[in-house]
Amino acid sequence: EAQVTQNPRYLITVTGKKLTVTCSQNMNHEYMSWYRQDPGLGLRQIYYSMNVEVTDKGDVPEGYKVSRKEKRNFPLILESPSPNQTSLYFCASSLGQTGTGELFFGEGSRLTVL
Amino acid sequence: GENVEQHPSTLSVQEGDSAVIKCTYSDSASNYFPWYKQELGKRPQLIIDIRSNVGEKKDQRIAVTLNKTAKHFSLHITETQPEDSAVYFCAIGNQAGTALIFGKGTTLSVSS
């Protein structure tokens, strides 16, 4: 089944404790991206990647890192989480190398930072 | 930078009525206009999209219209059903082609 898989789905952590949210897609998509969803703010892009080893900042990259060592994986790293990073995070992928085609979203990862 | 405004933020209709959600955008170079539906606790999923060389596109009960001159596009849902209740997001492709810029969403409630 074609899908984007994120883990963990739910996580409660404390300020400063490094964490990684994994994202994997099995559709051989070139483009991958991370969005965060906050009430009243919609979906905002954190980072994106157009190809292996090619990543760039989106609109709200502060406090996050990403890597794209393999085509299928695009982990989101929070080196020192803070409470303002409490949010619902979505990984998404798209067939082309641009982010302006259909996005396929993962199921979301709800992160709480205490 | 690119921006998209979505209205209304909430919309309540009776089953069978029509619903219209409108988005306006600032960048005249935008040429891709999708709509996503997010049911409660689920992921956003594409329901319909339109490219700038087309003025209207229909898929059963949903349609999207685009007015490039006025820089707005709208989602139309006819004969609404309770399962249409969800949050709907419009989006535009940014000029660099690196992202979709999403509106803040419209919560549609369809009561039977």
Short mmCIF file of N, CA and C in Angstrom, two decimals, chain B residues 10-101:
data_model
loop_
_atom_site.label_atom_id
_atom_site.label_comp_id
_atom_site.label_asym_id
_atom_site.label_seq_id
_atom_site.Cartn_x
_atom_site.Cartn_y
_atom_site.Cartn_z
N THR B 10 -15.35 29.44 9.87
CA THR B 10 -16.30 28.38 10.20
C THR B 10 -17.55 28.56 9.35
N LEU B 11 -18.18 27.43 9.04
CA LEU B 11 -19.36 27.45 8.19
C LEU B 11 -20.28 26.32 8.62
N SER B 12 -21.51 26.67 8.94
CA SER B 12 -22.48 25.66 9.34
C SER B 12 -23.63 25.67 8.35
N VAL B 13 -23.97 24.50 7.83
CA VAL B 13 -25.05 24.38 6.85
C VAL B 13 -25.93 23.19 7.22
N GLN B 14 -27.12 23.20 6.67
CA GLN B 14 -28.03 22.06 6.81
C GLN B 14 -27.74 21.07 5.69
N GLU B 15 -27.94 19.83 5.99
CA GLU B 15 -27.76 18.79 4.98
C GLU B 15 -28.57 19.11 3.74
N GLY B 16 -27.93 18.99 2.59
CA GLY B 16 -28.59 19.29 1.32
C GLY B 16 -28.31 20.68 0.80
N ASP B 17 -27.88 21.58 1.70
CA ASP B 17 -27.53 22.94 1.27
C ASP B 17 -26.19 22.92 0.55
N SER B 18 -25.87 24.05 -0.08
CA SER B 18 -24.55 24.22 -0.69
C SER B 18 -23.63 24.97 0.26
N ALA B 19 -22.34 24.75 0.09
CA ALA B 19 -21.33 25.45 0.89
C ALA B 19 -20.29 26.02 -0.07
N VAL B 20 -19.86 27.24 0.23
CA VAL B 20 -18.84 27.89 -0.58
C VAL B 20 -17.75 28.45 0.32
N ILE B 21 -16.52 28.14 -0.01
CA ILE B 21 -15.36 28.64 0.72
C ILE B 21 -14.48 29.38 -0.27
N LYS B 22 -14.02 30.56 0.13
CA LYS B 22 -13.28 31.41 -0.81
C LYS B 22 -11.88 31.69 -0.30
N CYS B 23 -10.95 31.72 -1.23
CA CYS B 23 -9.56 32.07 -0.89
C CYS B 23 -9.07 33.15 -1.85
N THR B 24 -8.37 34.11 -1.29
CA THR B 24 -7.73 35.14 -2.10
C THR B 24 -6.22 35.05 -1.90
N TYR B 25 -5.48 35.37 -2.93
CA TYR B 25 -4.03 35.26 -2.85
C TYR B 25 -3.38 36.51 -3.40
N SER B 26 -2.09 36.66 -3.10
CA SER B 26 -1.42 37.91 -3.44
C SER B 26 -0.50 37.79 -4.65
N ASP B 27 0.05 36.61 -4.88
CA ASP B 27 1.07 36.47 -5.93
C ASP B 27 0.42 36.10 -7.27
N SER B 28 0.46 37.02 -8.19
CA SER B 28 -0.19 36.78 -9.48
C SER B 28 0.49 35.67 -10.28
N ALA B 29 1.71 35.28 -9.88
CA ALA B 29 2.42 34.22 -10.60
C ALA B 29 1.96 32.83 -10.17
N SER B 30 1.16 32.72 -9.11
CA SER B 30 0.68 31.41 -8.65
C SER B 30 -0.10 30.73 -9.76
N ASN B 31 0.13 29.42 -9.94
CA ASN B 31 -0.56 28.74 -11.03
C ASN B 31 -1.11 27.37 -10.64
N TYR B 32 -1.10 27.08 -9.35
CA TYR B 32 -1.63 25.78 -8.89
C TYR B 32 -2.45 26.02 -7.64
N PHE B 33 -3.70 25.52 -7.64
CA PHE B 33 -4.65 25.87 -6.58
C PHE B 33 -5.38 24.60 -6.11
N PRO B 34 -4.84 23.93 -5.11
CA PRO B 34 -5.50 22.72 -4.61
C PRO B 34 -6.37 23.00 -3.38
N TRP B 35 -7.26 22.07 -3.12
CA TRP B 35 -8.06 22.07 -1.91
C TRP B 35 -7.86 20.74 -1.19
N TYR B 36 -7.65 20.84 0.12
CA TYR B 36 -7.46 19.65 0.95
C TYR B 36 -8.57 19.56 1.99
N LYS B 37 -8.95 18.34 2.29
CA LYS B 37 -9.95 18.07 3.32
C LYS B 37 -9.29 17.31 4.45
N GLN B 38 -9.54 17.76 5.67
CA GLN B 38 -8.98 17.08 6.83
C GLN B 38 -10.12 16.72 7.79
N GLU B 39 -10.45 15.46 7.85
CA GLU B 39 -11.44 15.00 8.81
C GLU B 39 -10.81 14.97 10.20
N LEU B 40 -11.66 14.98 11.21
CA LEU B 40 -11.19 15.07 12.59
C LEU B 40 -10.21 13.95 12.91
N GLY B 41 -9.03 14.33 13.35
CA GLY B 41 -8.03 13.34 13.73
C GLY B 41 -7.32 12.65 12.58
N LYS B 42 -7.56 13.12 11.36
CA LYS B 42 -6.97 12.47 10.19
C LYS B 42 -5.97 13.39 9.49
N ARG B 43 -5.36 12.86 8.46
CA ARG B 43 -4.41 13.65 7.67
C ARG B 43 -5.14 14.46 6.63
N PRO B 44 -4.59 15.58 6.16
CA PRO B 44 -5.17 16.30 5.02
C PRO B 44 -5.06 15.45 3.76
N GLN B 45 -6.11 15.50 2.95
CA GLN B 45 -6.10 14.78 1.69
C GLN B 45 -6.62 15.67 0.58
N LEU B 46 -5.97 15.58 -0.56
CA LEU B 46 -6.38 16.38 -1.72
C LEU B 46 -7.76 15.94 -2.19
N ILE B 47 -8.65 16.91 -2.40
CA ILE B 47 -9.97 16.57 -2.93
C ILE B 47 -10.17 17.10 -4.34
N ILE B 48 -9.55 18.19 -4.67
CA ILE B 48 -9.66 18.73 -6.01
C ILE B 48 -8.59 19.80 -6.19
N ASP B 49 -8.13 19.97 -7.41
CA ASP B 49 -7.16 21.03 -7.69
C ASP B 49 -7.41 21.60 -9.07
N ILE B 50 -6.84 22.77 -9.31
CA ILE B 50 -7.02 23.43 -10.59
C ILE B 50 -5.73 24.15 -10.95
N ARG B 51 -5.44 24.16 -12.21
CA ARG B 51 -4.27 24.89 -12.71
C ARG B 51 -4.77 26.16 -13.36
N SER B 52 -3.87 27.11 -13.56
CA SER B 52 -4.28 28.46 -13.94
C SER B 52 -4.77 28.57 -15.37
N ASN B 53 -4.63 27.53 -16.15
CA ASN B 53 -5.15 27.61 -17.51
C ASN B 53 -6.61 27.13 -17.59
N VAL B 54 -7.19 26.86 -16.43
CA VAL B 54 -8.57 26.37 -16.37
C VAL B 54 -9.36 27.26 -15.43
N GLY B 55 -10.61 27.59 -15.78
CA GLY B 55 -11.40 28.45 -14.93
C GLY B 55 -12.27 27.73 -13.93
N GLU B 56 -12.63 26.48 -14.24
CA GLU B 56 -13.51 25.73 -13.37
C GLU B 56 -13.25 24.24 -13.56
N LYS B 57 -13.40 23.51 -12.47
CA LYS B 57 -13.24 22.06 -12.52
C LYS B 57 -14.24 21.43 -11.57
N LYS B 58 -14.90 20.38 -12.04
CA LYS B 58 -15.91 19.72 -11.21
C LYS B 58 -15.56 18.26 -11.00
N ASP B 59 -15.95 17.74 -9.84
CA ASP B 59 -15.83 16.32 -9.57
C ASP B 59 -17.01 15.94 -8.69
N GLN B 60 -18.05 15.47 -9.31
CA GLN B 60 -19.28 15.07 -8.64
C GLN B 60 -19.86 16.28 -7.89
N ARG B 61 -19.90 16.23 -6.57
CA ARG B 61 -20.54 17.32 -5.83
C ARG B 61 -19.62 18.49 -5.51
N ILE B 62 -18.38 18.37 -5.84
CA ILE B 62 -17.45 19.46 -5.53
C ILE B 62 -16.96 20.11 -6.82
N ALA B 63 -16.67 21.40 -6.71
CA ALA B 63 -16.16 22.15 -7.84
C ALA B 63 -15.23 23.24 -7.32
N VAL B 64 -14.28 23.60 -8.13
CA VAL B 64 -13.41 24.73 -7.81
C VAL B 64 -13.48 25.70 -8.98
N THR B 65 -13.60 26.99 -8.65
CA THR B 65 -13.59 28.04 -9.66
C THR B 65 -12.41 28.96 -9.39
N LEU B 66 -11.85 29.47 -10.44
CA LEU B 66 -10.66 30.31 -10.34
C LEU B 66 -10.88 31.60 -11.12
N ASN B 67 -10.59 32.72 -10.47
CA ASN B 67 -10.61 34.02 -11.14
C ASN B 67 -9.22 34.62 -11.00
N LYS B 68 -8.41 34.45 -12.03
CA LYS B 68 -7.01 34.90 -11.93
C LYS B 68 -6.89 36.41 -11.92
N THR B 69 -7.81 37.08 -12.59
CA THR B 69 -7.76 38.54 -12.62
C THR B 69 -7.96 39.12 -11.22
N ALA B 70 -8.95 38.58 -10.53
CA ALA B 70 -9.26 39.05 -9.18
C ALA B 70 -8.43 38.33 -8.13
N LYS B 71 -7.67 37.33 -8.51
CA LYS B 71 -6.82 36.55 -7.61
C LYS B 71 -7.63 35.92 -6.49
N HIS B 72 -8.65 35.19 -6.86
CA HIS B 72 -9.35 34.39 -5.87
C HIS B 72 -9.86 33.10 -6.50
N PHE B 73 -10.03 32.10 -5.67
CA PHE B 73 -10.57 30.82 -6.09
C PHE B 73 -11.46 30.27 -4.98
N SER B 74 -12.43 29.49 -5.36
CA SER B 74 -13.45 29.05 -4.42
C SER B 74 -13.74 27.57 -4.55
N LEU B 75 -14.11 26.99 -3.43
CA LEU B 75 -14.56 25.59 -3.38
C LEU B 75 -16.07 25.61 -3.20
N HIS B 76 -16.76 24.85 -4.04
CA HIS B 76 -18.21 24.75 -3.97
C HIS B 76 -18.57 23.30 -3.69
N ILE B 77 -19.36 23.09 -2.65
CA ILE B 77 -19.86 21.75 -2.36
C ILE B 77 -21.38 21.82 -2.43
N THR B 78 -21.95 21.02 -3.30
CA THR B 78 -23.41 21.00 -3.43
C THR B 78 -23.98 19.78 -2.71
N GLU B 79 -25.25 19.86 -2.38
CA GLU B 79 -25.97 18.76 -1.72
C GLU B 79 -25.14 18.20 -0.56
N THR B 80 -24.77 19.06 0.35
CA THR B 80 -23.87 18.64 1.43
C THR B 80 -24.46 17.50 2.25
N GLN B 81 -23.56 16.67 2.76
CA GLN B 81 -23.92 15.53 3.58
C GLN B 81 -23.12 15.58 4.88
N PRO B 82 -23.58 14.93 5.92
CA PRO B 82 -22.85 14.98 7.20
C PRO B 82 -21.37 14.58 7.07
N GLU B 83 -21.08 13.67 6.15
CA GLU B 83 -19.68 13.25 5.99
C GLU B 83 -18.81 14.31 5.32
N ASP B 84 -19.42 15.40 4.87
CA ASP B 84 -18.63 16.52 4.36
C ASP B 84 -18.08 17.37 5.50
N SER B 85 -18.55 17.13 6.71
CA SER B 85 -18.05 17.88 7.88
C SER B 85 -16.56 17.60 8.06
N ALA B 86 -15.77 18.67 8.05
CA ALA B 86 -14.31 18.54 8.11
C ALA B 86 -13.73 19.95 8.09
N VAL B 87 -12.40 19.99 8.16
CA VAL B 87 -11.70 21.25 7.93
C VAL B 87 -11.18 21.23 6.50
N TYR B 88 -11.43 22.31 5.78
CA TYR B 88 -10.99 22.43 4.40
C TYR B 88 -9.91 23.50 4.30
N PHE B 89 -8.85 23.15 3.61
CA PHE B 89 -7.75 24.07 3.41
C PHE B 89 -7.58 24.36 1.92
N CYS B 90 -7.47 25.62 1.58
CA CYS B 90 -7.02 25.96 0.23
C CYS B 90 -5.51 26.13 0.28
N ALA B 91 -4.88 26.10 -0.85
CA ALA B 91 -3.44 26.29 -0.92
C ALA B 91 -3.07 26.86 -2.28
N ILE B 92 -1.90 27.47 -2.33
CA ILE B 92 -1.35 27.91 -3.60
C ILE B 92 0.08 27.39 -3.69
N GLY B 93 0.53 27.15 -4.89
CA GLY B 93 1.92 26.81 -5.10
C GLY B 93 2.75 28.07 -5.03
N ASN B 94 3.84 28.05 -4.26
CA ASN B 94 4.62 29.28 -4.17
C ASN B 94 5.43 29.49 -5.45
N GLN B 95 5.90 30.72 -5.61
CA GLN B 95 6.54 31.10 -6.87
C GLN B 95 7.79 30.28 -7.16
N ALA B 96 8.51 29.93 -6.10
CA ALA B 96 9.74 29.17 -6.28
C ALA B 96 9.48 27.70 -6.61
N GLY B 97 8.23 27.27 -6.45
CA GLY B 97 7.90 25.88 -6.73
C GLY B 97 8.39 24.92 -5.67
N THR B 98 8.58 25.42 -4.46
CA THR B 98 9.13 24.58 -3.41
C THR B 98 8.13 24.20 -2.34
N ALA B 99 6.94 24.79 -2.39
CA ALA B 99 6.00 24.51 -1.30
C ALA B 99 4.58 24.89 -1.69
N LEU B 100 3.65 24.31 -0.95
CA LEU B 100 2.28 24.80 -0.96
C LEU B 100 2.13 25.74 0.23
N ILE B 101 1.53 26.88 0.00
CA ILE B 101 1.19 27.82 1.07
C ILE B 101 -0.29 27.62 1.38
#
